[in-house]
Coordinates of C-alpha atoms in Angstrom, one line a residue:
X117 CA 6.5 27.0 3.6
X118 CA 7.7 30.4 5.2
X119 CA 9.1 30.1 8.7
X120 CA 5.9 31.9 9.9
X121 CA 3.5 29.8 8.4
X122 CA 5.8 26.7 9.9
X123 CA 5.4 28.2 13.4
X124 CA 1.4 29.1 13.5
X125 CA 0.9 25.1 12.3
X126 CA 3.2 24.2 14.6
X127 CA 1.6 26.0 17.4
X128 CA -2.0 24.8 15.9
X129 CA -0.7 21.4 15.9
X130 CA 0.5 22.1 19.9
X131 CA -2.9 23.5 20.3
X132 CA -4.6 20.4 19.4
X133 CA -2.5 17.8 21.3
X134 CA -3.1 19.6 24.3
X135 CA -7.0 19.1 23.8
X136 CA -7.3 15.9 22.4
X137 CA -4.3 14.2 23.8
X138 CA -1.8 12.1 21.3
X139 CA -3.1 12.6 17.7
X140 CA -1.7 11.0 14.1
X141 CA 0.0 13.0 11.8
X142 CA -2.2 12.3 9.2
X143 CA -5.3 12.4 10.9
X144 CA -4.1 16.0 12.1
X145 CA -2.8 17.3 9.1
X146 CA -6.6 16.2 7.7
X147 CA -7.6 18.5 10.5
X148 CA -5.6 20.9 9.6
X149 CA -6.6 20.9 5.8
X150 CA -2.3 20.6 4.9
X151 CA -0.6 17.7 3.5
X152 CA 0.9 15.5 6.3
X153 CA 4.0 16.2 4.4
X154 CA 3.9 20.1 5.7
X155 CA 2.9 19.2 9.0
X156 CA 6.1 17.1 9.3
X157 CA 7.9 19.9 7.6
X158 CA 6.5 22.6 10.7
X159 CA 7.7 19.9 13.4
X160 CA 11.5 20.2 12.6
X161 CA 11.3 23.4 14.4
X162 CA 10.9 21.3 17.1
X163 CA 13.8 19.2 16.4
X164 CA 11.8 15.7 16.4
X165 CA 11.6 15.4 12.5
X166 CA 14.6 15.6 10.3
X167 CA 14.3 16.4 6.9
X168 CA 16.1 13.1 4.9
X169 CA 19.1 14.8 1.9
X170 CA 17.7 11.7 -0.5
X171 CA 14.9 11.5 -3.0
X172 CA 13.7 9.5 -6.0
X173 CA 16.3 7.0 -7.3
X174 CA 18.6 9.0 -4.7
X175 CA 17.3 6.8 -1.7
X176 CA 18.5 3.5 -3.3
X177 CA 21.4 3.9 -1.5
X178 CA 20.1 4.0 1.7
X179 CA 17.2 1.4 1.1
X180 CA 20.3 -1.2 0.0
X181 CA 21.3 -0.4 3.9
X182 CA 18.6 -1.3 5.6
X183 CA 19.6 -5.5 5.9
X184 CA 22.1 -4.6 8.3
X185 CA 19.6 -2.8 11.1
X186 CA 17.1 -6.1 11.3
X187 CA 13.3 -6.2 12.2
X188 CA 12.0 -3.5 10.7
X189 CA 8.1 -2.3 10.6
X190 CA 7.1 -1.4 6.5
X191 CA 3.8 0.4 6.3
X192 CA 2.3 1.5 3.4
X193 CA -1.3 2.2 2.4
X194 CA -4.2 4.0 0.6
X195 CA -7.0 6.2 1.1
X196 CA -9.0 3.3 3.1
X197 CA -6.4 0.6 3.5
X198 CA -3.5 0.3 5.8
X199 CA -0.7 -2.6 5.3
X200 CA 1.9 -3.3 8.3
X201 CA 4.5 -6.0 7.8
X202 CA 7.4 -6.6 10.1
X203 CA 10.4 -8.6 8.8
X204 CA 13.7 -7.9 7.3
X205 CA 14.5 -6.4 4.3
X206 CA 15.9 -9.1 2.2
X207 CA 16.8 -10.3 -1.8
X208 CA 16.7 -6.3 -3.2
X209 CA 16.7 -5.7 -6.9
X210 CA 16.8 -2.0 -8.4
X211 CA 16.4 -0.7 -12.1
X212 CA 16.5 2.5 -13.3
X213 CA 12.9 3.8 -11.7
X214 CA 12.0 1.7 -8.6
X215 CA 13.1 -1.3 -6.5
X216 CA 11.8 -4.1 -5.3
X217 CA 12.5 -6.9 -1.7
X218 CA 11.2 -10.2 -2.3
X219 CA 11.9 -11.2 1.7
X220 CA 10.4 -14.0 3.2
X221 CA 8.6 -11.4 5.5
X222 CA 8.7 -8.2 3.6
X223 CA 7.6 -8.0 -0.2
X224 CA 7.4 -4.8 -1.7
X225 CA 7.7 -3.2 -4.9
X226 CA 9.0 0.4 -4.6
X227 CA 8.6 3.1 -7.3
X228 CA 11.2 5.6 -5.9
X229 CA 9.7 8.2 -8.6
X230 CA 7.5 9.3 -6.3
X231 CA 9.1 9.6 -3.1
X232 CA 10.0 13.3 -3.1
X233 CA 11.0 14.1 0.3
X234 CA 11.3 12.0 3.4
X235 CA 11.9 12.3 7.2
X236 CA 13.5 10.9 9.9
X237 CA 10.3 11.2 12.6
X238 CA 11.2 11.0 16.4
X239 CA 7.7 10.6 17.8
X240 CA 8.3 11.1 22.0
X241 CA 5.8 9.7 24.1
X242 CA 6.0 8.5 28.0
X243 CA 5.8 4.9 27.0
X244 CA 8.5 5.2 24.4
X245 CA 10.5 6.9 21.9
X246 CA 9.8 5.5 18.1
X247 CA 12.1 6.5 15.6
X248 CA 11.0 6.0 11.3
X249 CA 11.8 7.1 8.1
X250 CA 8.8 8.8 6.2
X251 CA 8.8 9.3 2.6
X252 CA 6.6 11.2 0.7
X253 CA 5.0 12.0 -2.8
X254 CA 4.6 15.5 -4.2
X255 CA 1.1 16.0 -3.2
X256 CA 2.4 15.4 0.5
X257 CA 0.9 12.0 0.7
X258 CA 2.6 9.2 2.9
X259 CA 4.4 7.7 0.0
X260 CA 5.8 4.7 2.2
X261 CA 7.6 4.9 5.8
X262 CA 9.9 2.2 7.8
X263 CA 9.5 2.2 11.5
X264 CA 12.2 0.8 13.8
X265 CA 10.3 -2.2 16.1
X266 CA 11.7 -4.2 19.1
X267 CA 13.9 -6.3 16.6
X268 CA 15.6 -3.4 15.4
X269 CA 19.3 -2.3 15.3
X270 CA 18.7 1.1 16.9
X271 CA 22.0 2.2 17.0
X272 CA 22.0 1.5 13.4
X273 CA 18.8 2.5 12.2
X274 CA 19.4 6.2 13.9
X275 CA 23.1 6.2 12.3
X276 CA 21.5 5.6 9.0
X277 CA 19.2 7.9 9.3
X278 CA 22.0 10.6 10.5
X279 CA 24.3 10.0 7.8
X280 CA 21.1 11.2 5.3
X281 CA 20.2 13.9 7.5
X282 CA 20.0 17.0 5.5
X283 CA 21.5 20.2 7.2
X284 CA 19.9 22.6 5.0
X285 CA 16.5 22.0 4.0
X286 CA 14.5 24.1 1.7
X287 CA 11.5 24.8 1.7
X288 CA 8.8 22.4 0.5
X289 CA 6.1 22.9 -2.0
X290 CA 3.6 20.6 -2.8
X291 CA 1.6 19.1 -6.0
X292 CA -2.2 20.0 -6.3
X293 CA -3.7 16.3 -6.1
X294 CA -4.3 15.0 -9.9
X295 CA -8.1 14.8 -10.2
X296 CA -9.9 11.1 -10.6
X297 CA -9.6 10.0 -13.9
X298 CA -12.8 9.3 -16.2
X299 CA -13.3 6.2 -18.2
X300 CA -14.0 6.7 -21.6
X301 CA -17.5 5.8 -22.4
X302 CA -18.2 2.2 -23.0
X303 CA -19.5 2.4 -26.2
X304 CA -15.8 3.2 -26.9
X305 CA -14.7 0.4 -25.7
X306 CA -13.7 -2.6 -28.2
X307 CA -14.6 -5.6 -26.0
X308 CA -13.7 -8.2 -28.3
X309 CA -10.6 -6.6 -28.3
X310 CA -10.2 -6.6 -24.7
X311 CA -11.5 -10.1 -24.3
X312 CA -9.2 -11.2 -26.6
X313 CA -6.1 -9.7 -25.4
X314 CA -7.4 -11.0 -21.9
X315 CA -7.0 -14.3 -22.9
X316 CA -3.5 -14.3 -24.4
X317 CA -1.7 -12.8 -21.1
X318 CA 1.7 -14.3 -20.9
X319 CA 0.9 -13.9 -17.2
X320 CA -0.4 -11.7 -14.9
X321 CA 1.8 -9.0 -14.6
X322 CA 0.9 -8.1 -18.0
X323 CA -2.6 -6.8 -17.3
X324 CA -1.8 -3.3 -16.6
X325 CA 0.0 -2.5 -19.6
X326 CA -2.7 -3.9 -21.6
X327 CA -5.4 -1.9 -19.7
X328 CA -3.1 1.2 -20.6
X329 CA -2.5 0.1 -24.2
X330 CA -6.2 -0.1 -24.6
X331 CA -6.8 2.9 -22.3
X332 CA -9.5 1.4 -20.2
X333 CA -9.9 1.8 -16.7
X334 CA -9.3 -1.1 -14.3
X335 CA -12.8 -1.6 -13.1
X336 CA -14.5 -0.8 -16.0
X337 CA -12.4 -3.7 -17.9
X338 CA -14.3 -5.9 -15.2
X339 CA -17.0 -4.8 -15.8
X340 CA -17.0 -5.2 -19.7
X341 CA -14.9 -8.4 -19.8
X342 CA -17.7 -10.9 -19.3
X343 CA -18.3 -13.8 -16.5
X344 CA -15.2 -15.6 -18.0
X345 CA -13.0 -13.1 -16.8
X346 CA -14.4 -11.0 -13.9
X347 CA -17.6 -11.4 -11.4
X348 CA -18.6 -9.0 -9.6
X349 CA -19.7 -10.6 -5.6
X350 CA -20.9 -8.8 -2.8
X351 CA -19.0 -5.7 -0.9
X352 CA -19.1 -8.3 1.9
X353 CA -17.0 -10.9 0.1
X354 CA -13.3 -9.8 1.7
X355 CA -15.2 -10.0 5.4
X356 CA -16.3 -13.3 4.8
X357 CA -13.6 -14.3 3.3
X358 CA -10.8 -13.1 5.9
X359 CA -13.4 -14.9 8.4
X360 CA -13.1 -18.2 6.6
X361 CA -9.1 -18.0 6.1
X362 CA -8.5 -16.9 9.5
X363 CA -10.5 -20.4 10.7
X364 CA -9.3 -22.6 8.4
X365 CA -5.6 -21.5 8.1
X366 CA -5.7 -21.2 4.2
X367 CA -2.7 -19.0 3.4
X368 CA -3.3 -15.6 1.5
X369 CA -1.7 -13.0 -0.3
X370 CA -3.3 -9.9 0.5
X371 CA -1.2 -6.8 -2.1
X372 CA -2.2 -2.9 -1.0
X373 CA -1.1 0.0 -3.5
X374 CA 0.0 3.0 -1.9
X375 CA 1.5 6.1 -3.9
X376 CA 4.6 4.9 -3.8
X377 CA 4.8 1.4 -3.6
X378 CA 3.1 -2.0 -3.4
X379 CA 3.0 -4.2 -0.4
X380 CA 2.8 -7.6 0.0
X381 CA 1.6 -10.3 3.0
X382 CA 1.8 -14.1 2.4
X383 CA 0.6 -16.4 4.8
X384 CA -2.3 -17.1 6.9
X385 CA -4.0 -14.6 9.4
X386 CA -5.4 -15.6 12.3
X387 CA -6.8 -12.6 13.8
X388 CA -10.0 -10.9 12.5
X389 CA -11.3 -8.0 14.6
X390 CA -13.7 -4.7 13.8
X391 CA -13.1 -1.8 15.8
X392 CA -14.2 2.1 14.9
X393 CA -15.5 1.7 11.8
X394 CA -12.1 -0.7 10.7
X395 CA -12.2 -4.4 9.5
X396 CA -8.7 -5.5 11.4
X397 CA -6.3 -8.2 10.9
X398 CA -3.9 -8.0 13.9
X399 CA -1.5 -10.7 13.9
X400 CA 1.8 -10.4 15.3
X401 CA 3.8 -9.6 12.4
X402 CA 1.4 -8.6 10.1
X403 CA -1.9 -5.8 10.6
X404 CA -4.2 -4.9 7.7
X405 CA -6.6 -2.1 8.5
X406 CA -9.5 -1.4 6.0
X407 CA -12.2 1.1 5.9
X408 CA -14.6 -1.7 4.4
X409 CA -17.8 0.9 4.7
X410 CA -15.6 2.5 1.5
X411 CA -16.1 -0.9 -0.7
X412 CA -18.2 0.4 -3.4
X413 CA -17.2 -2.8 -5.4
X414 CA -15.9 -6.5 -5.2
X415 CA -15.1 -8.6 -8.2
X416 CA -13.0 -12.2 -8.8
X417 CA -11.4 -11.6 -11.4
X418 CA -9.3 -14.6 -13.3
X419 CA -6.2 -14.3 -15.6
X420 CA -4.9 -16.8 -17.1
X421 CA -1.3 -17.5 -17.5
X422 CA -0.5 -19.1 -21.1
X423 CA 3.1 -18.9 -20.3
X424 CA 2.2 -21.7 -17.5
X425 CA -1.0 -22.6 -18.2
X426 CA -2.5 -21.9 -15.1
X427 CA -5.7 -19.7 -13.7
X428 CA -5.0 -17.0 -10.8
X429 CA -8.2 -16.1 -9.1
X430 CA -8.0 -12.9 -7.0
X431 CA -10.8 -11.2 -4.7
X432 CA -10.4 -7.1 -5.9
X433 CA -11.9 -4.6 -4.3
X434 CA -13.0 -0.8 -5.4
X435 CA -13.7 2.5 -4.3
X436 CA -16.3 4.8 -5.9
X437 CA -13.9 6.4 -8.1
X438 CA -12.6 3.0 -9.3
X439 CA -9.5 2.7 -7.7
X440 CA -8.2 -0.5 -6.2
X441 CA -8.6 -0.7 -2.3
X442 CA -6.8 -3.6 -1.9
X443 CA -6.4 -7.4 -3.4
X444 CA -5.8 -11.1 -1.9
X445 CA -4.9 -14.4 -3.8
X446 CA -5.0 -17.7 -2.7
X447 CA -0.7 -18.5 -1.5
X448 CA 0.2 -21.3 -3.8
X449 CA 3.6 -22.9 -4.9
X450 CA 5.3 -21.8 -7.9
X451 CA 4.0 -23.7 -11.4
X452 CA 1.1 -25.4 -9.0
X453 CA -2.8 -24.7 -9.9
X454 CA -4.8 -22.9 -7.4
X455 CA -5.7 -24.3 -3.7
X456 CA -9.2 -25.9 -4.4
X457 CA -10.3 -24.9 -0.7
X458 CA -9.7 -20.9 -2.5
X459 CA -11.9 -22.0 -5.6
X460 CA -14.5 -23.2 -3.3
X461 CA -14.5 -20.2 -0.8
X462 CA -14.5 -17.5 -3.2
X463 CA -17.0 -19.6 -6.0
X464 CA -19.4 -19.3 -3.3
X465 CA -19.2 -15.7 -3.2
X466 CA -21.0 -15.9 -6.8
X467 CA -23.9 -17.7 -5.3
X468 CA -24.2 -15.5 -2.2
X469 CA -22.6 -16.9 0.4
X470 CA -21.1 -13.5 1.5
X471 CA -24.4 -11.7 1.0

């Protein structure tokens, strides 16, 4: 972006606050028809955003840091699905394409591929000043972002942040977004195959690279799989089922895929609340916000671990173009069989209870 073109979205951006009062980024940049990436990119005229010297495997550095400044904010989400976890980042482990934290609060698998550029964002408002690290894919997308909370290590969260600073940025261009991708026909499709495969999964984190080796889309493998595998239950399903959780304190996983990374809650939620359009959880260390009106699909979907020998049974939800909104599992010790209370809940789905 050209120094011009950085000042009239700036000043659009000015325009706008002073009409509508304290906007989002990304909810501006959507009004603006520019990645929120760019918008960012025009504020550090201002001074309040900082472009970040790290991408990619680069930020590994700085991510194995972040123990030291405490409570942290993680937020990382979709198209219609927003996760927010606080804790501390805890028990790292890095390869040579992505990360992961396996904390007792904050669980998160990070593929640093796709963060291509990232800020440090000062956001200045007369209740408070809120200080966060952005990072972002090549299309501009909110890849993942870190906000410093009450808990936080300011002092050392803005340090961090300073020592990555970069005092020369360039320039940003940005990635056309990759069109949705079309299944292959079904008639393509060798379902014996795919049932077959299905049922010898060491475990479950196997299932994606058989959907790629067979090169069959996620939601059409549900589809084709058969009732032993996959069910398809009303759009309503994750409602009633957050409803049901929330009063009888069964503990959850709920997993949300973002472009850069996938983030984790487990435990119970208490607090289910619908506001403008948004199905809420809004507990005090964890907040899920999802655009449920954009559940073109629900399925349970089963895998079977022959490693262990035990069934997982998760609630997945789809968009209309097939990609996953968001997913829960029952919370359940490690080598134990699933919580019958989950069987029951989400069974019940088959026969209409959510309808």
């Amino acid at each position: 972006m050209t120094r011009q073109s950085a000042e009239q979205l700036l000043a659009e951006l000015n325009r706008m606050k002073e009409e509508e009062g304290a906007v989002r980024a990304r909810t501006a940049a959507a009004a603006l028809g520019v990645p929120e990436a760019a918008l960012l990119e025009a504020m550090e005229l201002d001074g309040g955003v900082r472009r970040l010297s790290v991408s990619g495997m680069e930020v590994v550095p700085l991510i194995e840091r972040l123990p030291a400044v405490g409570d942290v904010m993680v937020l990382t989400r979709n198209e219609y699905c927003v996760h927010e976890k606080t804790g501390v980042f805890e028990n790292m482990r890095f390869n040579t394409h992505m990360g992961s934290a396996f904390g007792k609060e904050i669980d998160l698998r990070m593929f640093f591929t796709k963060w291509v550029t990232g800020f440090h964002v000062v956001d200045e408002s007369p209740k408070m000043t809120r200080h966060s690290l952005q990072f972002f894919d090549a299309t501009g997308t909110a890849a993942f972002k870190i906000y410093a909370v009450k808990g936080t290590d300011l002092d050392a969260f803005v340090a961090l942040a300073e020592e990555y600073t970069d005092p020369s940025p360039k320039p940003l261009e940005f990635s056309a977004p990759e069109p949705a991708k079309q299944d292959r026909p079904d008639s393509e499709i060798d379902v014996e195959d795919l049932r077959g495969r299905w049922s010898r999964l060491g475990n479950g984190h196997q299932f994606n690279r058989m959907l790629a080796e067979l090169g069959i889309g996620r939601q059409q493998a549900l589809r084709l799989a058969g009732q032993e595998f996959a069910r398809p239950v009303p759009v309503t399903s994750v409602e009633y089922m957050l409803n049901s959780v929330a009063e009888s304190g069964l503990p959850i996983m709920c997993f949300v895929r973002g472009p850069g990374c996938v983030q984790v809650h487990s435990g119970p939620v208490k607090t289910i609340k619908r506001a403008a359009g948004w199905l809420n959880i809004l507990d005090p260390r964890f907040n899920l916000h999802l655009r449920d009106d954009a559940i073109a699909a629900c399925y349970l979907v089963c895998k079977t671990s022959t490693e262990k020998g035990l069934n997982i049974t998760s609630l997945d939800s789809f968009d209309s173009d097939g990609n996953v909104i968001c997913q829960f599992f029952p919370v359940r010790e490690e080598g134990a069989e699933e919580p019958e209370a989950w069987l029951d809940l989400v069974n019940g789905f088959v026969t209409g209870a959510a309808a």
